[in-house]
Short mmCIF file of C-alpha atoms and ligand atoms in Angstrom, two decimals:
data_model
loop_
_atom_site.label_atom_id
_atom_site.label_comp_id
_atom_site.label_asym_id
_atom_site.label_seq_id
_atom_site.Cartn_x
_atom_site.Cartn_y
_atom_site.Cartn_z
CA UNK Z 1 59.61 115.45 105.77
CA UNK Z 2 62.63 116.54 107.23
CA UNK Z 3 65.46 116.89 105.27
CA UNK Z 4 69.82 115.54 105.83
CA UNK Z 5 71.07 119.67 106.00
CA UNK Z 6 74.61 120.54 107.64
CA UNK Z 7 74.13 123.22 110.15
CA UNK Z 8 75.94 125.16 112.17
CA UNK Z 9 75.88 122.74 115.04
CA UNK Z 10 76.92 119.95 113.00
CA UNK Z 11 79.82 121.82 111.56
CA UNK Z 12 80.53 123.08 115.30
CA UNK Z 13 80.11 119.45 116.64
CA UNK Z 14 82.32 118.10 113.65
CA UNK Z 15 85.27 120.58 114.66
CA UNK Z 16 85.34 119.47 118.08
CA UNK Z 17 85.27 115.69 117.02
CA UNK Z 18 88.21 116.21 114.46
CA UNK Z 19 89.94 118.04 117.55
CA UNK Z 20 89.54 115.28 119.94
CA UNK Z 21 91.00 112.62 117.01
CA UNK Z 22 94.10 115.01 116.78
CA UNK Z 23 94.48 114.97 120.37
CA UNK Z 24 94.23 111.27 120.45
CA UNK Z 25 97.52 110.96 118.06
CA UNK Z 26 95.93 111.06 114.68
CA UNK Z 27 98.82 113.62 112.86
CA UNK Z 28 97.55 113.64 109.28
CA UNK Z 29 96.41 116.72 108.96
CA UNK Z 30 94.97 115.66 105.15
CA UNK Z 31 93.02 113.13 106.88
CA UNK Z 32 91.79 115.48 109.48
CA UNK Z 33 90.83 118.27 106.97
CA UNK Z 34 88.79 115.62 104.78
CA UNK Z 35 86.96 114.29 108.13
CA UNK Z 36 85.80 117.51 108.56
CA UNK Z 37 84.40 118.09 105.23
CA UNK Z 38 81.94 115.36 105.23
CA UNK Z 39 78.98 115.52 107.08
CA UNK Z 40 78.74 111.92 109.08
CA UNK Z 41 75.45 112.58 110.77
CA UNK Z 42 73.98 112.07 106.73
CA UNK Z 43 75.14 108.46 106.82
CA UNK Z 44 73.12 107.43 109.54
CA UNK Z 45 69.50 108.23 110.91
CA UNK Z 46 67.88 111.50 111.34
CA UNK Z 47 67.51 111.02 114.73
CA UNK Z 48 71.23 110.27 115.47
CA UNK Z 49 72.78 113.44 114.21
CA UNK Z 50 74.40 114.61 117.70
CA UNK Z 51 75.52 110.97 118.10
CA UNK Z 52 77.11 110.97 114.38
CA UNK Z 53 79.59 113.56 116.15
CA UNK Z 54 80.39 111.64 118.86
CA UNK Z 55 83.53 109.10 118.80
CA UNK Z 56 82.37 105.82 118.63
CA UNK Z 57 80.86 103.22 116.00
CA UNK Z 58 76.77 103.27 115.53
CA UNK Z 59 75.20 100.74 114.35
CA UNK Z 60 73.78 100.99 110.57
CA UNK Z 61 71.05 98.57 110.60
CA UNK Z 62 71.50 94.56 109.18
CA UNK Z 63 73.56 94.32 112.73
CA UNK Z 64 76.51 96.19 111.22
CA UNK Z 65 77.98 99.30 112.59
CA UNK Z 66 79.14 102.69 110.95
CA UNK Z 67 82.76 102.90 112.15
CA UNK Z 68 84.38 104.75 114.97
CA UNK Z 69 85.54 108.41 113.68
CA UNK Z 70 88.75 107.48 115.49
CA UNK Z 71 89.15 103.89 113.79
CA UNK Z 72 88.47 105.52 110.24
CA UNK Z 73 91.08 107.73 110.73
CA UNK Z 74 93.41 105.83 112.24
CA UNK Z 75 93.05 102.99 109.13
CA UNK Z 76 93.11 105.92 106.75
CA UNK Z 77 95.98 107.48 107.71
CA UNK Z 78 98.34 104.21 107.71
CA UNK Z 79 96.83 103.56 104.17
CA UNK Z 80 99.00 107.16 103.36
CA UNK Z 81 96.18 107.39 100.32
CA UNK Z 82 97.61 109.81 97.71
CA UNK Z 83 95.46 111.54 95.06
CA UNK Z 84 94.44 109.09 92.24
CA UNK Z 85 95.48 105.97 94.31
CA UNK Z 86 93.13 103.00 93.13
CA UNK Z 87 91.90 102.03 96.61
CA UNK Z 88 89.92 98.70 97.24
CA UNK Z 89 87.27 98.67 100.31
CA UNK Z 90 86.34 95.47 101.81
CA UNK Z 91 82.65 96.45 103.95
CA UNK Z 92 80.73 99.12 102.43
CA UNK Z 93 78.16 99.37 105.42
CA UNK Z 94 77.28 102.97 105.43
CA UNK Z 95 80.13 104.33 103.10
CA UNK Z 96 81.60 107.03 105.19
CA UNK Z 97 85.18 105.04 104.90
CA UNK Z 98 84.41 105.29 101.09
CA UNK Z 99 83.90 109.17 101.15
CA UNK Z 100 86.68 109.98 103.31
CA UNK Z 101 88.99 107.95 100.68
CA UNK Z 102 87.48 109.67 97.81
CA UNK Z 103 87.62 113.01 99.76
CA UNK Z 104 91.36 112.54 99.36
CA UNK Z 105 91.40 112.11 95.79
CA UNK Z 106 91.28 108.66 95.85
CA UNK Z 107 89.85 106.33 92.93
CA UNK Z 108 87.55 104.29 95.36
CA UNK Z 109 86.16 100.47 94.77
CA UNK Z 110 83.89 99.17 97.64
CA UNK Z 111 82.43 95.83 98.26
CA UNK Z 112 79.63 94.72 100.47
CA UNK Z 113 78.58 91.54 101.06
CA UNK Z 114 74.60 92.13 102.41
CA UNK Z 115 72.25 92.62 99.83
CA UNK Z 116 69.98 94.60 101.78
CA UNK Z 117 72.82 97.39 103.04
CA UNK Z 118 74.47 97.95 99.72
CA UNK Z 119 70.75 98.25 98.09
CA UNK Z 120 70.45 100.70 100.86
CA UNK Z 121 73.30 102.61 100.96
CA UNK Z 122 73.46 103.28 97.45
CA UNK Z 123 70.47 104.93 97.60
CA UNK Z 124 72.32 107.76 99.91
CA UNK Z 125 71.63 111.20 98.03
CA UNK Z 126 75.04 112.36 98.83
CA UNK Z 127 76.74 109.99 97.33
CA UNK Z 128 76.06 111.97 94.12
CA UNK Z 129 78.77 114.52 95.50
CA UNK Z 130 80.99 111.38 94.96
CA UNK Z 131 80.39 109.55 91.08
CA UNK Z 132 83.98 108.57 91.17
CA UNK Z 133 83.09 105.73 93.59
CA UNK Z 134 82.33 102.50 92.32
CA UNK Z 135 79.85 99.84 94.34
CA UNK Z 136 80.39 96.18 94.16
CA UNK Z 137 77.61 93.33 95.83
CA UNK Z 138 80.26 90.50 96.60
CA UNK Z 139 82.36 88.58 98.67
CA UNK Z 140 85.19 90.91 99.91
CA UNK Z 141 87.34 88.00 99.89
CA UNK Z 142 87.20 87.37 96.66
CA UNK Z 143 88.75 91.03 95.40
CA UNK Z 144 88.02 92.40 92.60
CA UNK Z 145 90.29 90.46 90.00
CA UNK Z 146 88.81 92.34 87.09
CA UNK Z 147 90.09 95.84 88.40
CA UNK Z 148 93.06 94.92 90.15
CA UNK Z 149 95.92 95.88 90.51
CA UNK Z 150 95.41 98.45 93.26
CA UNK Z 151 97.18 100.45 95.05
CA UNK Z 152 95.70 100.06 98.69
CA UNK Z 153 93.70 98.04 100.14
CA UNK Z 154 91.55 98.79 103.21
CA UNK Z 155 89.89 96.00 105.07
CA UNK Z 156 86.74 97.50 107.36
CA UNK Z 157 85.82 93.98 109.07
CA UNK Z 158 87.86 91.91 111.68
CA UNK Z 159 89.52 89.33 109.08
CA UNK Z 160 90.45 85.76 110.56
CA UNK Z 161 94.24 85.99 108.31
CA UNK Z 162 95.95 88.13 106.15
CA UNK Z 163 93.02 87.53 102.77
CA UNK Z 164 95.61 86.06 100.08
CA UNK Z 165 93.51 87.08 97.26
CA UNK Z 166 93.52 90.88 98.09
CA UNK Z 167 97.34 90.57 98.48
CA UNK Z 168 97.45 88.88 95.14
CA UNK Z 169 95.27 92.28 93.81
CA UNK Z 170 98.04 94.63 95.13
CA UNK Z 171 100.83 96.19 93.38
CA UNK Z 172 104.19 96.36 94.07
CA UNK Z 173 104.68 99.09 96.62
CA UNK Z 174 101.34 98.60 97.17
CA UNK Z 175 99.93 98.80 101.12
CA UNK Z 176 97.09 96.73 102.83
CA UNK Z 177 95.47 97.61 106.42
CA UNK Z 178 93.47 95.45 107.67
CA UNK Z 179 92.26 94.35 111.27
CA UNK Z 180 92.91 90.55 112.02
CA UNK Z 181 91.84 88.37 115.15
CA UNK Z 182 94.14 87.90 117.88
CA UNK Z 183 92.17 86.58 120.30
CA UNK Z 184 88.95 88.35 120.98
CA UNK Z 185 89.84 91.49 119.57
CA UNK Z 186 91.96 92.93 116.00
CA UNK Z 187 95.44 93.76 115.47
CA UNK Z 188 95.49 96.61 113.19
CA UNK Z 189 97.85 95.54 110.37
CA UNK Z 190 99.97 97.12 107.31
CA UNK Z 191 101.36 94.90 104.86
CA UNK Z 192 103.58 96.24 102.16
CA UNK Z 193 104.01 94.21 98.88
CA UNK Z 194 107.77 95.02 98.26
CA UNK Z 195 109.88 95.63 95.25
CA UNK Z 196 111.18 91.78 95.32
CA UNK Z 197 107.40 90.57 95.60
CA UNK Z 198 108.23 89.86 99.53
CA UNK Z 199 105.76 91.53 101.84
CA UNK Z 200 106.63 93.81 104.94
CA UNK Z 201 104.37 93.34 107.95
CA UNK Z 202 103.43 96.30 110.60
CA UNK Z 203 101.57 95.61 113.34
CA UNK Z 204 99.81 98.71 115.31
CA UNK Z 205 97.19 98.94 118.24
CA UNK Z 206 93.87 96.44 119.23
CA UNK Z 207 90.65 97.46 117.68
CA UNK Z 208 87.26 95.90 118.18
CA UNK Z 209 85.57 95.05 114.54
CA UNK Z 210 82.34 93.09 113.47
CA UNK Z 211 83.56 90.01 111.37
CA UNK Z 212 84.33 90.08 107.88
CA UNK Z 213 82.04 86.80 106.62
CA UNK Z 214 82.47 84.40 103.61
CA UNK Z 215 79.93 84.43 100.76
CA UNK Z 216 76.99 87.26 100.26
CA UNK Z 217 74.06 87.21 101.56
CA UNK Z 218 70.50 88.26 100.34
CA UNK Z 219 69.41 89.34 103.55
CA UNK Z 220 68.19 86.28 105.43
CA UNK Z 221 71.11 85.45 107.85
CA UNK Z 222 74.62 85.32 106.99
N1 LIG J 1 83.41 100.87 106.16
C1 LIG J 1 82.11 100.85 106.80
C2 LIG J 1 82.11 100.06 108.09
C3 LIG J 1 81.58 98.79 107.81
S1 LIG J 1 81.30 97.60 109.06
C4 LIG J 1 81.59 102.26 107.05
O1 LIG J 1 82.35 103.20 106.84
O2 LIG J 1 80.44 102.39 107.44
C5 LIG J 1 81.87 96.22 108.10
C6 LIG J 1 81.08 95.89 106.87
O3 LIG J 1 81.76 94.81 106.23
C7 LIG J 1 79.66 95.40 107.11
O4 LIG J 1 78.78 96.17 106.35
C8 LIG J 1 79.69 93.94 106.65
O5 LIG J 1 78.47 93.50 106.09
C9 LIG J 1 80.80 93.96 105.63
N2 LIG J 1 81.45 92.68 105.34
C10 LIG J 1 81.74 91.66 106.21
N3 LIG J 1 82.35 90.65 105.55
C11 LIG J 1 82.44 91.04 104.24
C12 LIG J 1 82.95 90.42 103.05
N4 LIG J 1 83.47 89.18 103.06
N5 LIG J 1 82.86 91.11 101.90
C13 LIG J 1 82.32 92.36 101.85
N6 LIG J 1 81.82 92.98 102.93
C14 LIG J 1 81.87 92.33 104.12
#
């Protein structure tokens, strides 16, 4: 059988990938360095691993997609993770997002929603690398009460509002990105929970998201 292996040509495909992000305005060079540590083409199908190198989203199986490269580091880098931040992920899927967080020293908790993908994806040898992140089955909108406070909170799935729960989950100073609908796309948004408990809103550029859903599911339908 053949085996997930990092080659030359991944690593030379990988450079050129983290090149074009820089080029298209991503400026953390942290970011940029931990992108091209981790091997994407292992988080998706043999067959795909020229494709993992290319910049767009993939799709992962359960009709959810692995994230551009360009929309993980755009997210990351407003989320200005700093080593030992508790970071909450809403949308597992393939749990690149996860690794890049954890690749910059982040304490990571992830949630997914479908059964069958976080069954999956936690089967992922090279997660190993990578004890230090914790999986959740569960409804993203929900949080995580019992672990929260966190520090950030990254939403990976095109949210219909701001999710009050995961703003009730973040600390003071504490930063939330998350994509939400306007119209038929997502503006990408940072919201600060400020010193007086008032929260500071950023809005940034139109991405293109699959939609974050209520409830889990087993695997049959949504
Ligand atoms: N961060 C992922 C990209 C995931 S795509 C990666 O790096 O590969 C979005 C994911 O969010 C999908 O897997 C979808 O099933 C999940 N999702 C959607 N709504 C959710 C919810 N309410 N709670 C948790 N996960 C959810």
């Amino acid at each position: 059988m053949r085996q997930y292996e990092d080659e030359y040509r991944h690593k030379g495909l990988r450079r050129r990938l983290i090149d074009s992000l820089h080029r298209k305005g991503i400026t953390d060079q942290r970011v940029l360095d931990a992108m091209n540590r981790i091997p994407r083409h292992f988080f998706m199908d043999l067959a795909f691993d020229q494709i993992a190198y290319e910049d767009r989203a993939f799709p992962i199986g359960e009709g959810q997609t692995i994230s551009q490269p360009y929309t993980v580091a755009y997210q990351t880098q407003l989320l200005e993770v700093k080593p030992f931040d508790k970071v909450l992920e809403i949308g597992t899927g393939s749990a690149y997002q996860g690794v890049v967080l954890a690749e910059l020293g982040a304490q990571v908790f992830t949630i997914e929603r479908q059964k069958k993908l976080y069954d999956r994806t936690r089967q992922l040898s090279f997660l190993k690398k990578y004890p230090g992140i914790k999986f959740f089955y569960g409804d993203g909108f929900e949080g995580l009460p019992t672990f929260a406070p966190f520090d950030k909170v990254i939403v990976t799935a095109a949210a219909p509002q701001i999710p009050p729960k995961l703003i009730d989950q973040l600390k003071v100073g504490g930063m939330m990105v998350v994509p939400v609908d306007e119209n038929d796309s997502q503006r990408m948004m940072r919201i600060t929970k400020q010193q007086d408990g008032s929260l500071k809103e950023e809005k940034f550029d139109l991405f293109s998201f699959v939609p974050m859903l209520e409830g889990k599911t087993n695997g049959n339908g949504n």
